Coordinates of C-alpha atoms in Angstrom, one line a residue:
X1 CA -80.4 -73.7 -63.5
X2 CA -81.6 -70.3 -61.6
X3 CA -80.3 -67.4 -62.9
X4 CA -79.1 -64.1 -60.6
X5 CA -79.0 -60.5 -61.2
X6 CA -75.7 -60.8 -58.9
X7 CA -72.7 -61.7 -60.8
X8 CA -69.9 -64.0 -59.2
X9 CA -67.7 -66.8 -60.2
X10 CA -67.3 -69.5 -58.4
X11 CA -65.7 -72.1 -61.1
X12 CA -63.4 -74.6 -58.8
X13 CA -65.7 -73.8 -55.5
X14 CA -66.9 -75.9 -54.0
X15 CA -70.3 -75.4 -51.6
X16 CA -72.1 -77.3 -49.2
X17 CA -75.9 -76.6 -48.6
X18 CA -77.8 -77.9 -46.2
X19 CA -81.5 -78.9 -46.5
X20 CA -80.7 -77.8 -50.3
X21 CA -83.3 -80.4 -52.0
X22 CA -86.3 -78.1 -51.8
X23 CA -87.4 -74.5 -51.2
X24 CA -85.2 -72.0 -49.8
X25 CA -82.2 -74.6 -50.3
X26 CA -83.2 -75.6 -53.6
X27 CA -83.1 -71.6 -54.4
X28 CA -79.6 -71.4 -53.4
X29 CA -78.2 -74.4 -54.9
X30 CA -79.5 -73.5 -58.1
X31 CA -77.9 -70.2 -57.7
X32 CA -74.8 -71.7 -56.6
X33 CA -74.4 -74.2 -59.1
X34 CA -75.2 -71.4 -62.1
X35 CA -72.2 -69.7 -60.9
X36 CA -69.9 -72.5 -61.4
X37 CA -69.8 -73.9 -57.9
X38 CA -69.7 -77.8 -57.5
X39 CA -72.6 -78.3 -55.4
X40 CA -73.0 -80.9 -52.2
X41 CA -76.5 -80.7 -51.8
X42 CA -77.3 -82.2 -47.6
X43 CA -80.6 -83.2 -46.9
X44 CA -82.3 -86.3 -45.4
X45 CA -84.7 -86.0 -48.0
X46 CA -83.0 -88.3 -50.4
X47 CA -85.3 -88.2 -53.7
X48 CA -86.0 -84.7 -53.8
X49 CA -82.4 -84.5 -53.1
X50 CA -81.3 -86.8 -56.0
X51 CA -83.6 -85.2 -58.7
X52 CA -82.9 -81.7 -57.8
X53 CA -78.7 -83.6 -58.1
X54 CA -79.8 -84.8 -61.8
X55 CA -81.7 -81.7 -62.9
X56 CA -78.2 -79.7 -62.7
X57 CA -76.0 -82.2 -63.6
X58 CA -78.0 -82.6 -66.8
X59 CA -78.1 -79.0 -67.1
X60 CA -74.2 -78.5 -67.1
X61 CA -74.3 -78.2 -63.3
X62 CA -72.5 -79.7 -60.9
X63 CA -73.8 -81.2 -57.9
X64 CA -73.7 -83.9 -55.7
X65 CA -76.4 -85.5 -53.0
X66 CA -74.8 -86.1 -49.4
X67 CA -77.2 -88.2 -47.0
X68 CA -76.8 -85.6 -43.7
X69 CA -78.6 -85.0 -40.1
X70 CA -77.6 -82.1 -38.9
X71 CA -78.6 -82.9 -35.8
X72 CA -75.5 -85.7 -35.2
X73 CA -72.3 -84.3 -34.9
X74 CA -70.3 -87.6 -35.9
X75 CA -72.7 -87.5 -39.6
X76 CA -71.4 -84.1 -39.6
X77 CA -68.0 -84.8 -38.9
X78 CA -67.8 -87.7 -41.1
X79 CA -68.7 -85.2 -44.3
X80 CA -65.9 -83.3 -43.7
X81 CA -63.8 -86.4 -42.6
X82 CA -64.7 -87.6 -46.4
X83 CA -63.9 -84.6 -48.3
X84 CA -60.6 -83.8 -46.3
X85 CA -59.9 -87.8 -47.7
X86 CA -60.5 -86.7 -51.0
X87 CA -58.5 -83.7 -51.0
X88 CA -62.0 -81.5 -51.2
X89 CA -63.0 -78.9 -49.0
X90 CA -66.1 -76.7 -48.6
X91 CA -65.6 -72.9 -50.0
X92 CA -69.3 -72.0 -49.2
X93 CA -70.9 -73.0 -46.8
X94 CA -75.0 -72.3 -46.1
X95 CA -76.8 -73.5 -43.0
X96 CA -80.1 -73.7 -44.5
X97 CA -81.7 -76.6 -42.9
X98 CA -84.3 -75.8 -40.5
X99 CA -87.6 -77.0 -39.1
X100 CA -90.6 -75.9 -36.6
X101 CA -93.3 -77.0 -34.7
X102 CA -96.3 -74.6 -34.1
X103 CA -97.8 -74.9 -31.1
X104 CA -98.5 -73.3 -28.0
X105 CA -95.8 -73.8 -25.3
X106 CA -97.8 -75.3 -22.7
X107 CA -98.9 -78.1 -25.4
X108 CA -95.2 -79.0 -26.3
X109 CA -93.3 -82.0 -25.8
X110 CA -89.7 -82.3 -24.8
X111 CA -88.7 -84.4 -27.8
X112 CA -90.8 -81.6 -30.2
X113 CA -88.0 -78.3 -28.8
X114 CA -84.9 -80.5 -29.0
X115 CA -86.0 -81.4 -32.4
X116 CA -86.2 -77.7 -34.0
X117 CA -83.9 -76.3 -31.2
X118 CA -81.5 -79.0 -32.3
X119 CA -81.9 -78.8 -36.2
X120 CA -82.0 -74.7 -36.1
X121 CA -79.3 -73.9 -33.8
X122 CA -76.8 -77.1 -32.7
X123 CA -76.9 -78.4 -36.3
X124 CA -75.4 -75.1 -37.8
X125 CA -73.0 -74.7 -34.9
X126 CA -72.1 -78.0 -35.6
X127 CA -71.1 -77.1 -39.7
X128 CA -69.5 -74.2 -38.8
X129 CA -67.1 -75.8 -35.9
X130 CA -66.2 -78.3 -39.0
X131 CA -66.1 -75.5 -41.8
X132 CA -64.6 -72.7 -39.7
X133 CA -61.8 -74.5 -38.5
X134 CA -60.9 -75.9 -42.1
X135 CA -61.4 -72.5 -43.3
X136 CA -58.8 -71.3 -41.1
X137 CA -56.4 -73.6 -42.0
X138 CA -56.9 -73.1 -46.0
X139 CA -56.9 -69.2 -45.0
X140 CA -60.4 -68.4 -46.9
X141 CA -64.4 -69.2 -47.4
X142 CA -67.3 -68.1 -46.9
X143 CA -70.4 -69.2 -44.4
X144 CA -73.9 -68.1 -44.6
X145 CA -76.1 -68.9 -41.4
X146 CA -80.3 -68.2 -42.8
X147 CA -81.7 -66.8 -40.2
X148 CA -85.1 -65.3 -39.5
X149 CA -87.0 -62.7 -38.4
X150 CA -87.9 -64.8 -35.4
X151 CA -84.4 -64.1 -34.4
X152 CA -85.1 -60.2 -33.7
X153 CA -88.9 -60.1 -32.6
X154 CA -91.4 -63.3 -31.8
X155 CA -94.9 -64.1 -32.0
X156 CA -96.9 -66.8 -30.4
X157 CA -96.6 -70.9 -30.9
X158 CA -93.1 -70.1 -32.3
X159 CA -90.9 -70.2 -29.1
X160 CA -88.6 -73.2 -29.6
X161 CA -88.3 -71.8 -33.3
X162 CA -87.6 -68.2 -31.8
X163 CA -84.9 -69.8 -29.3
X164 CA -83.4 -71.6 -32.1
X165 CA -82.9 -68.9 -34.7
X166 CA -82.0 -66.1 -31.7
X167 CA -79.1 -68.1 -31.0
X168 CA -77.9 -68.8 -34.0
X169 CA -78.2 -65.3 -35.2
X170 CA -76.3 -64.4 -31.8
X171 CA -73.4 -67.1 -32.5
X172 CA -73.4 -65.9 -36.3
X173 CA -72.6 -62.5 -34.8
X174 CA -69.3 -64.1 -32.7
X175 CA -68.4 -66.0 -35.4
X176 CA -68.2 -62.7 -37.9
X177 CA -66.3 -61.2 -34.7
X178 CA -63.5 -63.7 -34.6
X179 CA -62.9 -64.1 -38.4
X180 CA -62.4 -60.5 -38.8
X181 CA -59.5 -61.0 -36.0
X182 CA -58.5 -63.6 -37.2
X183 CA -58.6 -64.5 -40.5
X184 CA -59.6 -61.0 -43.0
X185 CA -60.4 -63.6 -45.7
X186 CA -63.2 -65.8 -44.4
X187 CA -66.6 -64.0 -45.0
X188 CA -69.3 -64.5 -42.4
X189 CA -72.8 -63.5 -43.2
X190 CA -76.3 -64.1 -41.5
X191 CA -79.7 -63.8 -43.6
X192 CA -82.5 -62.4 -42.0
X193 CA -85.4 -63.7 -44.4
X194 CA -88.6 -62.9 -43.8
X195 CA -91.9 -65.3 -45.0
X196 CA -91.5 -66.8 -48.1
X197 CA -93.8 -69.1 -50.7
X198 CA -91.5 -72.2 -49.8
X199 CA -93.2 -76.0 -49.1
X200 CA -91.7 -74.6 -45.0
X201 CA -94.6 -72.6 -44.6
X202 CA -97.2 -74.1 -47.5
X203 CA -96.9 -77.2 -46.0
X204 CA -98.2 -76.2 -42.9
X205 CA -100.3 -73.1 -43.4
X206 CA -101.8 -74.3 -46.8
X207 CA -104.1 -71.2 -46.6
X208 CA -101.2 -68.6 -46.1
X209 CA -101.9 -65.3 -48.2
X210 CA -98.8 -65.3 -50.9
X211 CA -99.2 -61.8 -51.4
X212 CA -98.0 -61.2 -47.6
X213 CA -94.9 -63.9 -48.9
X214 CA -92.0 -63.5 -51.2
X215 CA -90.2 -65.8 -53.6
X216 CA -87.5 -68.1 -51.7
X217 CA -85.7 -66.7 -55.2
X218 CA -85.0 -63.4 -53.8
X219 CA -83.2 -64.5 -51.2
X220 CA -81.3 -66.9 -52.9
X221 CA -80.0 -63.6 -54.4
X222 CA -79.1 -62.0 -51.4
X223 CA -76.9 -65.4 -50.4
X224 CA -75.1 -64.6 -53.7
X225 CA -74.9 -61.0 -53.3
X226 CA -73.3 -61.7 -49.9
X227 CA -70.4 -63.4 -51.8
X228 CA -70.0 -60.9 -54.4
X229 CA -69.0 -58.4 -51.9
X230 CA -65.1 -57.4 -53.1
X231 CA -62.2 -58.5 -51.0
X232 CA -61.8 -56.2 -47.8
X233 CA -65.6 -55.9 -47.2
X234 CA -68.0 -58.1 -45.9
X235 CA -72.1 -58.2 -45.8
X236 CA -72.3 -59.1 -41.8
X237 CA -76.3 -59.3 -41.7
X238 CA -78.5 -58.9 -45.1
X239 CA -82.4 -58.7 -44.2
X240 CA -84.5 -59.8 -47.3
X241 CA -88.1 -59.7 -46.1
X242 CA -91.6 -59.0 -48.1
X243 CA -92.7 -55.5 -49.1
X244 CA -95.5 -56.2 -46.6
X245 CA -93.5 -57.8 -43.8
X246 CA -95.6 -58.1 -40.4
X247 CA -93.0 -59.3 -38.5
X248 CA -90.5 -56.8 -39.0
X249 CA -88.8 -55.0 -37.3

């Protein structure tokens, strides 16, 4: 399991990641699961998603694969319906999951933006409506939304991507407004992260320079350090980018 300069305990947590079976989300969970969290590791990525499941486990980890789109709100629902049957419920919750299509916007196809624009934003709003409300009622948890530089400043052939993360920074911003109303012990914290080596931008860009990228590593850090933060505080919005960012700010 990943190990984190950031100390916190989360023995008898339990998280939920999604897309946690490689990259970014494979960063966190690792990190999650080293600090004692039982991990539910959401993906539709099943393999990668099991053997990431029985690396930990074998490790002393704890962490479980759970089939999810986040794109249908009943699979959604029916997670939480599930753990509120087994008298679980989700501590930690990470909105990971996300996907793009790079093109130019006059070569796009209707079914490509509802795709990311459904995945990156209506997914996550989905988790949260679940979470959140849960949260409430247990008076305490933590969600992280990942976000992206898209969300503050664009380039070209990334508009439904841009759309996608701008909202979902913008609701992670309400969200944070009505916890700290309403309930001072629900953290809320968006992650700007800027490029990283991850199979999300390899895959697609095979000939990407790595030294303009950073290790999805780091910012599987900053999603711990956002829930080390003491009692009374709360990391709203964390940036993590590379040294040599062109995208920021």
């Amino acid at each position: 399991m990943g190990s984190s300069g950031v100390r916190v305990d989360l023995r008898g947590r339990q998280a939920l990641v999604t897309g946690g079976a490689r990259g970014l989300g494979a960063s966190i969970v690792r990190r999650l699961a080293g600090a004692g969290a039982s991990v539910l590791v959401a993906d539709v990525r099943k393999e990668l998603a099991r053997e990431l499941c029985d690396e930990l486990n074998g490790d002393g980890g704890e962490a479980r694969f759970v089939e999810l789109d986040v794109r249908d709100p009943d699979a959604v629902a029916g997670v939480f319906r599930e753990l509120d049957g087994a008298g679980q419920g989700v501590d930690v919750l990470v909105n990971n999951a996300a996907v793009d299509v790079s093109k130019p916007i006059e070569h796009l196809t209707a079914e490509e933006v509802t795709r990311v624009v459904q995945t990156n934003l209506l997914g996550p709003v989905y988790l949260c409506l679940e979470a959140y409300r849960r949260m409430i009622a247990r008076g305490g948890g933590h969600i992280v939304n990942i976000l992206s530089t898209a969300a503050n400043r664009t380039w070209t052939e990334a508009g439904p991507y841009a759309a996608g993360k701008s909202g979902l920074r913008a609701f992670t911003h309400t969200l944070f407004k009505e916890a700290q109303r309403d309930c001072p012990g629900i953290g809320v914290t968006g992650v700007v992260a800027g490029g990283m080596e991850t199979p999300f931008i390899m895959d697609r860009f095979p000939d990407s320079d790595v030294s303009m990228l950073q290790s999805p590593d780091v910012v599987a850090d900053a999603v711990m350090y956002a829930l080390s933060v003491p009692e009374g505080s709360v990391a709203g919005e964390i940036v993590v980018v590379p040294r040599r960012e062109p995208s920021w700010p």
